[in-house]
Amino acid sequence: MKESKVLIVGAGLAGSEAAHFLAQRGIKVVLVESKAKNPNPAQKVKTAAELVCTNSLKSLNPTSGHGLLKFEMEKLGSLILAAGKKTAVPAGDALAVDRVLFSELIHKTLVENPNITYIEEEVIDPLETGKKYNCDYLVLASGPLTTEPLAAWIKEKIANDDFYFYDAIAPVVDAESLDFSKLYYKDRYKPVGAEEGEEADYLNCPLSKEEYENFVFELTQAEKVPPKNFEELKYFEACLPIDTMAERGKETLRFGCMKPVGLETPEGRIPYACVQLRKENLLGSAFNLVGFQTRLNYKEQVRIFQTLPGFKDAKFIHLGSVHRNSFLHSGRVLNFDLSSKEIPCLYFAGQITGVEGYTESASMGLYVALQIYRKIKNLEPIKFPNETAVGALINYLMTQTRPSPSSINFGLLPPVVLSKKEGRGRDGKKFKKNLMAIRAQEKFEDLLKQMRYDLKDEGF
Ligand SMILES: Cc1cc2nc3c(=O)[nH]c(=O)nc-3n(C[C@H](O)[C@H](O)[C@H](O)COP(=O)(O)OP(=O)(O)OC[C@H]3O[C@@H](n4cnc5c(N)ncnc54)[C@H](O)[C@@H]3O)c2cc1C
């Protein structure tokens, strides 16, 4: 019987994980990487799995979203985490690495594996390249800076309008850090009292004329993140950063995302301007500042957003940004095992699927490799429970109506319900996270049992 062979495009974080997972199980892999021939401006080294910005793989704490994801990745035999631990530098409870040693170690592990053929080449048409190397399955793990010809191929053959080139991220604030006495729930144009309190989808932050004008002034003066030389920023008019809108004129924001029309306060007064906050999850534990994508640097965002009514002690789960990023609307064009609906032997892994972050991207490499391995063994794709970190990321990708890349956080997992007493204050939050972490680990262990049974214990 002919041996299966897998083509993986991109030796970044996801591609390296996928190649290693398959090769360790005896599957032949052709790993094709373009950067030695055609590096993008963020790349500095020639070796695989390059960390292009910070050297941190984030928290190791098992009761954080990142800690949970690491627990699951280690159980799946993550090369990225093993190399990370061998090349770690001190960083408290985070896993930070010596990025050069990290990348060299991963590169060496890959090229020395007899089942991996590492080829320096830019892929333009993956089907042609797959044919050239006689591969049965293809994985596109070409990342946020996928080269232009390949991006054009993906758009034409797979995604059409469901492929994005820029990512405008609005900040997300932790609900517990807000002063709710200064905010009110109401959906635009719904009569006052139509949805009582938390029944409404939006929480509103009303501003007086003076507060609004100060806010706009601060936005125009604040320090911005300069675009990288490969980011010629061309914005969609419907998705302008708030600082760009503020620069266009004092009133622009009041006619844009800070429009107060239809947002009467409970007393029936129309505020001068209004920031709308949308629930990030069913729990209402985090809120997205609607339309607040911004180029302001992080320090300035915190300083200026904390001047908003109710935001004095605001803590942000993540801050806003605008950057170059190629990603799919996975829920529309991919199946839950991340194979293409259009071309079933073609899979996507890494940031291009719509996750955000080094570890999240790597975890998608492991996930896809596992699904391909099952396929090679004539097994059905396996669903990861939504209560696990990997399962929650997949569920997020598959259910987004307006895709917006996300890192792993507890808001993506189904909530645990606590009594009022248990859920109160700081301890309640910690207690909830602990319960979610324990539940996730139990569900993941059950999944491993199933995989061991299906695959007769091969390497789990
Ligand atoms: C400028 C920038 C800074 C970032 N900073 C951070 C950060 O600080 N922390 C964080 O957690 N995340 C960060 N990210 C987000 C993201 O997590 C990383 O980009 C991560 O490396 C994505 O992993 P990946 O495997 O999907 O893609 P990558 O790691 O980018 O790997 C993709 C690989 O595919 C190759 N490739 C592209 N096109 C082709 C082609 N046509 N043929 C063959 N090979 C190809 C590329 O050269 C690359 O090596 C950043 C992203 C960018 C763009």
Tab-separated table of C-alpha atoms in Angstrom, residues 32-440:
chain	number	residue	atom	x	y	z
A	32	VAL	CA	8.372	23.970	2.404
A	33	GLU	CA	9.515	27.375	3.683
A	34	SER	CA	10.001	30.550	1.624
A	35	LYS	CA	11.947	32.852	3.939
A	36	ALA	CA	15.521	31.862	3.024
A	37	LYS	CA	14.707	32.933	-0.535
A	38	ASN	CA	12.084	35.621	0.075
A	39	PRO	CA	11.980	36.789	3.720
A	40	ASN	CA	9.282	39.195	4.868
A	41	PRO	CA	10.511	42.344	6.651
A	42	ALA	CA	9.580	40.995	10.114
A	43	GLN	CA	11.881	37.966	9.709
A	44	LYS	CA	15.484	38.146	10.899
A	45	VAL	CA	16.765	34.541	11.024
A	46	LYS	CA	16.818	31.733	8.485
A	47	THR	CA	15.755	28.978	10.898
A	48	ALA	CA	12.237	27.614	11.526
A	49	ALA	CA	9.645	28.737	14.119
A	50	GLU	CA	10.840	32.329	14.313
A	51	LEU	CA	9.323	34.541	17.009
A	52	VAL	CA	9.019	37.792	15.083
A	53	CYS	CA	8.221	40.089	17.996
A	54	THR	CA	8.236	39.418	21.756
A	55	ASN	CA	10.120	36.360	23.044
A	56	SER	CA	7.268	35.407	25.402
A	57	LEU	CA	5.054	32.358	24.968
A	58	LYS	CA	2.949	33.771	27.827
A	59	SER	CA	1.724	32.295	31.102
A	60	LEU	CA	2.506	28.836	32.445
A	61	ASN	CA	-0.040	29.198	35.221
A	62	PRO	CA	-2.498	26.303	34.769
A	63	THR	CA	-5.421	28.465	35.903
A	64	SER	CA	-4.921	30.918	33.016
A	65	GLY	CA	-6.136	30.390	29.445
A	66	HIS	CA	-2.534	30.180	28.223
A	67	GLY	CA	-1.544	27.724	30.965
A	68	LEU	CA	-4.468	25.520	30.023
A	69	LEU	CA	-3.533	25.582	26.355
A	70	LYS	CA	0.046	24.604	27.255
A	71	PHE	CA	-1.207	21.671	29.351
A	72	GLU	CA	-3.101	20.330	26.323
A	73	MET	CA	-0.252	20.986	23.875
A	74	GLU	CA	2.213	19.135	26.085
A	75	LYS	CA	-0.116	16.139	26.208
A	76	LEU	CA	-0.093	16.181	22.392
A	77	GLY	CA	3.724	16.190	22.361
A	78	SER	CA	4.375	19.851	21.483
A	79	LEU	CA	7.814	20.513	19.980
A	80	ILE	CA	7.385	24.285	20.479
A	81	LEU	CA	6.890	23.913	24.242
A	82	ALA	CA	9.654	21.323	24.638
A	83	ALA	CA	12.089	23.634	22.800
A	84	GLY	CA	10.723	26.623	24.761
A	85	LYS	CA	11.491	24.926	28.069
A	86	LYS	CA	15.009	23.986	26.941
A	87	THR	CA	15.795	27.557	25.871
A	88	ALA	CA	13.830	29.416	28.585
A	89	VAL	CA	14.996	32.677	30.123
A	90	PRO	CA	13.662	33.933	33.503
A	91	ALA	CA	10.231	35.608	33.176
A	92	GLY	CA	8.202	34.924	36.354
A	93	ASP	CA	5.286	32.619	35.628
A	94	ALA	CA	5.578	33.188	31.864
A	95	LEU	CA	7.554	31.050	29.420
A	96	ALA	CA	10.013	33.399	27.718
A	97	VAL	CA	12.780	32.018	25.523
A	98	ASP	CA	16.102	32.881	23.945
A	99	ARG	CA	14.547	33.339	20.505
A	100	VAL	CA	17.675	32.435	18.497
A	101	LEU	CA	18.420	29.230	20.449
A	102	PHE	CA	14.719	28.353	20.381
A	103	SER	CA	14.452	28.665	16.612
A	104	GLU	CA	17.791	26.865	16.023
A	105	LEU	CA	16.784	23.944	18.234
A	106	ILE	CA	13.460	23.520	16.437
A	107	HIS	CA	15.126	23.813	13.038
A	108	LYS	CA	17.716	21.175	13.943
A	109	THR	CA	15.035	18.810	15.305
A	110	LEU	CA	13.049	19.117	12.081
A	111	VAL	CA	15.852	18.791	9.545
A	112	GLU	CA	17.409	15.830	11.402
A	113	ASN	CA	14.138	13.899	11.424
A	114	PRO	CA	14.409	11.221	8.703
A	115	ASN	CA	10.691	11.558	7.920
A	116	ILE	CA	10.924	15.291	7.133
A	117	THR	CA	12.232	16.757	3.882
A	118	TYR	CA	12.878	20.473	4.437
A	119	ILE	CA	12.757	22.506	1.236
A	120	GLU	CA	13.505	26.208	0.750
A	121	GLU	CA	10.984	27.350	-1.820
A	122	GLU	CA	8.087	29.788	-2.147
A	123	VAL	CA	4.779	28.011	-2.739
A	124	ILE	CA	2.510	29.793	-5.178
A	125	ASP	CA	0.007	27.076	-6.063
A	126	PRO	CA	-0.153	24.448	-3.272
A	127	LEU	CA	-1.913	21.883	-5.485
A	128	GLU	CA	0.934	22.067	-8.010
A	129	THR	CA	3.563	21.829	-5.256
A	130	GLY	CA	1.682	18.913	-3.688
A	131	LYS	CA	1.714	17.136	-7.050
A	132	LYS	CA	5.413	17.904	-7.572
A	133	TYR	CA	6.343	16.235	-4.250
A	134	ASN	CA	3.787	13.476	-4.577
A	135	CYS	CA	1.801	14.466	-1.463
A	136	ASP	CA	-1.705	13.275	-0.559
A	137	TYR	CA	-2.529	15.942	2.022
A	138	LEU	CA	-1.671	19.637	2.093
A	139	VAL	CA	-1.447	21.982	5.080
A	140	LEU	CA	-1.250	25.742	4.576
A	141	ALA	CA	0.478	27.213	7.635
A	142	SER	CA	1.858	30.299	5.923
A	143	GLY	CA	0.907	32.692	8.706
A	144	PRO	CA	-0.202	36.315	9.017
A	145	LEU	CA	2.326	37.461	6.408
A	146	THR	CA	1.543	34.831	3.755
A	147	THR	CA	3.355	35.843	0.557
A	148	GLU	CA	1.222	37.693	-1.978
A	149	PRO	CA	0.994	35.071	-4.757
A	150	LEU	CA	-0.118	32.391	-2.280
A	151	ALA	CA	-2.584	34.807	-0.649
A	152	ALA	CA	-4.029	35.509	-4.117
A	153	TRP	CA	-4.351	31.745	-4.730
A	154	ILE	CA	-6.170	31.238	-1.398
A	155	LYS	CA	-8.531	34.108	-2.152
A	156	GLU	CA	-9.351	32.817	-5.618
A	157	LYS	CA	-9.638	29.079	-4.902
A	158	ILE	CA	-10.877	28.928	-1.323
A	159	ALA	CA	-12.073	32.098	0.264
A	160	ASN	CA	-13.256	34.857	-2.136
A	161	ASP	CA	-14.593	37.562	0.193
A	162	ASP	CA	-13.905	35.438	3.286
A	163	PHE	CA	-10.172	36.252	3.372
A	164	TYR	CA	-8.888	39.247	5.302
A	165	PHE	CA	-5.631	41.175	4.966
A	166	TYR	CA	-5.749	43.544	7.934
A	167	ASP	CA	-6.768	43.076	11.444
A	168	ALA	CA	-8.345	45.933	13.357
A	169	ILE	CA	-8.714	44.869	16.962
A	170	ALA	CA	-10.889	46.763	19.442
A	171	PRO	CA	-9.923	46.665	23.131
A	172	VAL	CA	-11.650	44.263	25.516
A	173	VAL	CA	-12.196	45.285	29.135
A	174	ASP	CA	-12.682	43.083	32.193
A	175	ALA	CA	-16.270	43.661	33.430
A	176	GLU	CA	-15.257	43.412	37.076
A	177	SER	CA	-12.986	46.431	36.745
A	178	LEU	CA	-15.798	48.766	35.554
A	179	ASP	CA	-17.871	51.103	37.711
A	180	PHE	CA	-21.386	50.052	36.654
A	181	SER	CA	-23.004	52.984	38.540
A	182	LYS	CA	-21.812	55.231	35.673
A	183	LEU	CA	-22.962	52.883	32.874
A	184	TYR	CA	-26.324	51.562	31.688
A	185	TYR	CA	-27.604	48.693	29.579
A	186	LYS	CA	-29.586	49.526	26.438
A	187	ASP	CA	-29.710	48.474	22.797
A	188	ARG	CA	-29.856	51.293	20.243
A	189	TYR	CA	-33.365	52.476	19.266
A	190	LYS	CA	-35.091	49.948	21.547
A	191	PRO	CA	-37.601	51.797	23.790
A	192	VAL	CA	-36.260	52.599	27.271
A	193	GLY	CA	-36.910	49.557	29.492
A	194	ALA	CA	-37.465	47.200	26.487
A	195	GLU	CA	-34.667	44.995	27.774
A	196	GLU	CA	-34.265	45.104	31.466
A	197	GLY	CA	-30.666	45.523	32.597
A	198	GLU	CA	-28.378	42.720	31.547
A	199	GLU	CA	-30.950	41.363	29.077
A	200	ALA	CA	-29.739	44.023	26.612
A	201	ASP	CA	-26.703	43.213	24.451
A	202	TYR	CA	-25.004	46.574	24.982
A	203	LEU	CA	-23.694	48.436	27.968
A	204	ASN	CA	-23.325	52.182	27.381
A	205	CYS	CA	-20.867	54.725	28.668
A	206	PRO	CA	-22.397	58.236	28.337
A	207	LEU	CA	-20.134	61.324	27.964
A	208	SER	CA	-20.907	65.000	28.590
A	209	LYS	CA	-19.763	67.609	26.029
A	210	GLU	CA	-16.709	68.426	28.134
A	211	GLU	CA	-15.761	64.768	28.652
A	212	TYR	CA	-16.153	64.062	24.951
A	213	GLU	CA	-14.067	67.045	23.836
A	214	ASN	CA	-11.265	66.172	26.273
A	215	PHE	CA	-11.329	62.583	25.058
A	216	VAL	CA	-11.080	63.631	21.388
A	217	PHE	CA	-8.278	66.068	22.206
A	218	GLU	CA	-6.293	63.344	24.006
A	219	LEU	CA	-6.744	60.958	21.053
A	220	THR	CA	-5.301	63.492	18.628
A	221	GLN	CA	-2.284	64.179	20.864
A	222	ALA	CA	-1.473	60.599	21.912
A	223	GLU	CA	1.496	58.602	20.697
A	224	LYS	CA	0.668	56.114	17.912
A	225	VAL	CA	2.407	52.893	16.901
A	226	PRO	CA	4.171	53.688	13.599
A	227	PRO	CA	3.224	51.279	10.784
A	228	LYS	CA	5.947	48.715	9.941
A	229	ASN	CA	7.591	49.342	6.561
A	230	PHE	CA	5.593	46.468	5.045
A	231	GLU	CA	2.316	47.838	6.294
A	232	GLU	CA	1.037	50.437	3.924
A	233	LEU	CA	-2.091	51.102	5.913
A	234	LYS	CA	-5.129	51.427	3.721
A	235	TYR	CA	-8.190	51.418	5.914
A	236	PHE	CA	-11.728	50.498	5.053
A	237	GLU	CA	-13.861	53.565	5.673
A	238	ALA	CA	-16.190	51.411	7.787
A	239	CYS	CA	-13.309	50.298	9.978
A	240	LEU	CA	-11.251	53.443	10.668
A	241	PRO	CA	-9.142	53.644	13.831
A	242	ILE	CA	-10.704	56.023	16.381
A	243	ASP	CA	-7.544	58.165	16.445
A	244	THR	CA	-7.778	58.653	12.649
A	245	MET	CA	-11.425	59.660	13.053
A	246	ALA	CA	-10.518	62.100	15.837
A	247	GLU	CA	-7.891	63.679	13.560
A	248	ARG	CA	-10.543	64.242	10.875
A	249	GLY	CA	-12.531	66.602	13.072
A	250	LYS	CA	-13.961	67.180	16.541
A	251	GLU	CA	-17.412	65.879	15.613
A	252	THR	CA	-16.394	62.834	13.525
A	253	LEU	CA	-16.520	60.301	16.364
A	254	ARG	CA	-19.871	61.668	17.577
A	255	PHE	CA	-21.253	60.774	14.142
A	256	GLY	CA	-19.399	57.456	14.087
A	257	CYS	CA	-18.881	54.833	16.777
A	258	MET	CA	-19.657	57.315	19.608
A	259	LYS	CA	-23.062	58.261	18.157
A	260	PRO	CA	-25.554	58.759	21.027
A	261	VAL	CA	-28.773	58.544	18.948
A	262	GLY	CA	-31.194	55.912	20.247
A	263	LEU	CA	-29.225	55.473	23.468
A	264	GLU	CA	-31.319	57.390	26.002
A	265	THR	CA	-30.179	57.005	29.602
A	266	PRO	CA	-32.630	55.332	32.064
A	267	GLU	CA	-33.799	58.917	32.885
A	268	GLY	CA	-34.681	59.460	29.196
A	269	ARG	CA	-31.821	61.892	28.443
A	270	ILE	CA	-29.736	61.642	25.236
A	271	PRO	CA	-26.052	61.889	26.184
A	272	TYR	CA	-23.692	64.145	24.197
A	273	ALA	CA	-21.700	61.096	23.033
A	274	CYS	CA	-21.649	57.443	23.997
A	275	VAL	CA	-19.214	54.523	23.965
A	276	GLN	CA	-20.971	51.209	23.364
A	277	LEU	CA	-19.669	48.075	25.051
A	278	ARG	CA	-20.698	44.692	23.685
A	279	LYS	CA	-20.570	41.475	25.706
A	280	GLU	CA	-17.613	39.353	24.633
A	281	ASN	CA	-19.139	36.169	26.041
A	282	LEU	CA	-22.428	34.868	27.388
A	283	LEU	CA	-21.171	35.314	30.907
A	284	GLY	CA	-20.800	39.074	30.415
A	285	SER	CA	-17.396	38.897	32.121
A	286	ALA	CA	-15.707	40.948	29.390
A	287	PHE	CA	-16.802	43.747	27.062
A	288	ASN	CA	-15.580	44.848	23.652
A	289	LEU	CA	-15.405	48.625	23.060
A	290	VAL	CA	-17.382	48.730	19.829
A	291	GLY	CA	-15.552	50.338	16.897
A	292	PHE	CA	-12.574	51.297	19.076
A	293	GLN	CA	-9.811	49.798	16.903
A	294	THR	CA	-6.839	52.113	17.294
A	295	ARG	CA	-3.182	52.736	16.453
A	296	LEU	CA	-2.449	54.295	19.871
A	297	ASN	CA	0.358	52.607	21.751
A	298	TYR	CA	-0.740	50.404	24.670
A	299	LYS	CA	0.315	52.798	27.444
A	300	GLU	CA	-1.615	55.649	25.849
A	301	GLN	CA	-4.708	53.481	25.363
A	302	VAL	CA	-4.852	52.613	29.052
A	303	ARG	CA	-4.252	56.238	30.091
A	304	ILE	CA	-6.895	57.691	27.760
A	305	PHE	CA	-9.567	54.990	28.103
A	306	GLN	CA	-9.348	55.274	31.888
A	307	THR	CA	-10.640	58.844	31.550
A	308	LEU	CA	-14.000	57.498	30.273
A	309	PRO	CA	-16.851	57.519	32.833
A	310	GLY	CA	-16.837	54.225	34.776
A	311	PHE	CA	-13.357	53.300	33.491
A	312	LYS	CA	-11.190	54.782	36.265
A	313	ASP	CA	-9.906	51.334	37.369
A	314	ALA	CA	-10.496	49.569	34.045
A	315	LYS	CA	-8.347	46.502	33.381
A	316	PHE	CA	-7.979	45.464	29.772
A	317	ILE	CA	-7.934	41.820	28.671
A	318	HIS	CA	-6.386	43.018	25.460
A	319	LEU	CA	-5.835	46.379	23.858
A	320	GLY	CA	-6.651	47.694	20.399
A	321	SER	CA	-4.448	47.475	17.308
A	322	VAL	CA	-4.385	47.647	13.522
A	323	HIS	CA	-1.888	45.449	11.690
A	324	ARG	CA	-1.240	43.372	8.589
A	325	ASN	CA	-2.722	39.898	9.048
A	326	SER	CA	-3.980	37.372	6.493
A	327	PHE	CA	-6.741	35.206	7.908
A	328	LEU	CA	-9.791	33.271	6.809
A	329	HIS	CA	-13.391	33.292	7.907
A	330	SER	CA	-12.852	29.685	8.976
A	331	GLY	CA	-16.454	29.047	9.981
A	332	ARG	CA	-17.539	29.659	6.388
A	333	VAL	CA	-14.806	28.009	4.350
A	334	LEU	CA	-13.434	25.232	6.586
A	335	ASN	CA	-14.801	22.142	8.299
A	336	PHE	CA	-14.271	21.763	12.046
A	337	ASP	CA	-11.130	19.662	11.424
A	338	LEU	CA	-9.815	22.762	9.535
A	339	SER	CA	-9.973	21.049	6.146
A	340	SER	CA	-11.248	23.102	3.237
A	341	LYS	CA	-14.897	22.635	2.238
A	342	GLU	CA	-13.815	23.257	-1.370
A	343	ILE	CA	-10.724	20.990	-1.535
A	344	PRO	CA	-11.000	18.249	1.135
A	345	CYS	CA	-7.305	17.200	1.106
A	346	LEU	CA	-6.272	20.793	1.903
A	347	TYR	CA	-6.044	21.904	5.555
A	348	PHE	CA	-5.186	25.243	7.194
A	349	ALA	CA	-3.229	25.699	10.425
A	350	GLY	CA	-1.909	28.565	12.534
A	351	GLN	CA	-2.780	32.226	12.583
A	352	ILE	CA	-4.280	32.044	9.095
A	353	THR	CA	-7.270	30.175	10.588
A	354	GLY	CA	-8.146	33.257	12.679
A	355	VAL	CA	-6.441	32.588	16.009
A	356	GLU	CA	-3.989	35.130	17.401
A	357	GLY	CA	-0.669	34.461	19.143
A	358	TYR	CA	2.365	32.195	19.072
A	359	THR	CA	1.009	29.339	21.227
A	360	GLU	CA	-2.497	29.529	19.768
A	361	SER	CA	-1.007	29.227	16.255
A	362	ALA	CA	1.210	26.320	17.293
A	363	SER	CA	-1.759	24.541	18.915
A	364	MET	CA	-3.650	24.710	15.616
A	365	GLY	CA	-0.662	22.959	13.983
A	366	LEU	CA	-0.962	20.079	16.472
A	367	TYR	CA	-4.732	19.924	16.038
A	368	VAL	CA	-4.591	19.708	12.239
A	369	ALA	CA	-1.750	17.168	12.294
A	370	LEU	CA	-3.800	14.980	14.631
A	371	GLN	CA	-6.859	15.206	12.348
A	372	ILE	CA	-4.754	14.292	9.284
A	373	TYR	CA	-3.150	11.427	11.167
A	374	ARG	CA	-6.611	10.081	12.023
A	375	LYS	CA	-7.647	10.400	8.385
A	376	ILE	CA	-4.569	8.447	7.292
A	377	LYS	CA	-5.603	5.764	9.802
A	378	ASN	CA	-9.138	5.738	8.341
A	379	LEU	CA	-10.650	7.333	11.450
A	380	GLU	CA	-13.297	10.085	11.534
A	381	PRO	CA	-12.201	13.598	12.604
A	382	ILE	CA	-12.382	13.997	16.373
A	383	LYS	CA	-14.206	16.902	18.058
A	384	PHE	CA	-12.439	18.530	21.008
A	385	PRO	CA	-14.922	19.518	23.761
A	386	ASN	CA	-15.612	23.278	23.948
A	387	GLU	CA	-14.568	23.137	27.620
A	388	THR	CA	-10.942	22.460	26.589
A	389	ALA	CA	-8.660	25.284	25.431
A	390	VAL	CA	-8.086	23.842	21.935
A	391	GLY	CA	-11.790	22.984	21.634
A	392	ALA	CA	-12.759	26.514	22.691
A	393	LEU	CA	-10.476	28.030	20.028
A	394	ILE	CA	-11.977	25.774	17.330
A	395	ASN	CA	-15.492	26.585	18.510
A	396	TYR	CA	-14.619	30.291	18.326
A	397	LEU	CA	-13.307	29.937	14.757
A	398	MET	CA	-16.350	27.968	13.642
A	399	THR	CA	-19.007	30.212	15.182
A	400	GLN	CA	-17.785	33.778	14.546
A	401	THR	CA	-20.174	35.720	12.310
A	402	ARG	CA	-17.713	38.601	11.951
A	403	PRO	CA	-14.264	37.044	12.275
A	404	SER	CA	-11.850	38.829	14.549
A	405	PRO	CA	-8.699	36.894	15.534
A	406	SER	CA	-8.620	35.867	19.176
A	407	SER	CA	-6.037	34.627	21.617
A	408	ILE	CA	-7.029	32.016	24.202
A	409	ASN	CA	-8.887	33.333	27.242
A	410	PHE	CA	-11.446	31.949	29.660
A	411	GLY	CA	-14.163	34.015	27.970
A	412	LEU	CA	-14.071	31.514	25.060
A	413	LEU	CA	-14.918	28.563	27.323
A	414	PRO	CA	-18.499	27.805	28.409
A	415	PRO	CA	-19.112	29.440	31.805
A	416	VAL	CA	-19.334	27.570	35.104
A	417	VAL	CA	-22.308	28.664	37.154
A	418	LEU	CA	-21.626	29.652	40.745
A	419	SER	CA	-23.958	30.635	43.551
A	420	LYS	CA	-24.012	34.387	44.346
A	421	LYS	CA	-21.883	33.793	47.450
A	422	GLU	CA	-19.291	31.682	45.624
A	423	GLY	CA	-19.000	34.144	42.742
A	424	ARG	CA	-18.495	37.283	44.833
A	425	GLY	CA	-15.358	39.455	44.570
A	426	ARG	CA	-11.791	38.592	43.675
A	427	ASP	CA	-11.871	35.165	45.351
A	428	GLY	CA	-15.001	34.254	43.385
A	429	LYS	CA	-13.235	34.994	40.129
A	430	LYS	CA	-10.242	32.892	41.128
A	431	PHE	CA	-12.530	30.077	42.254
A	432	LYS	CA	-14.352	30.182	38.893
A	433	LYS	CA	-11.084	30.020	36.930
A	434	ASN	CA	-9.924	27.077	39.041
A	435	LEU	CA	-13.148	25.199	38.345
A	436	MET	CA	-12.880	25.930	34.625
A	437	ALA	CA	-9.273	24.722	34.583
A	438	ILE	CA	-10.119	21.483	36.441
A	439	ARG	CA	-13.094	20.847	34.136
A	440	ALA	CA	-10.917	21.476	31.048
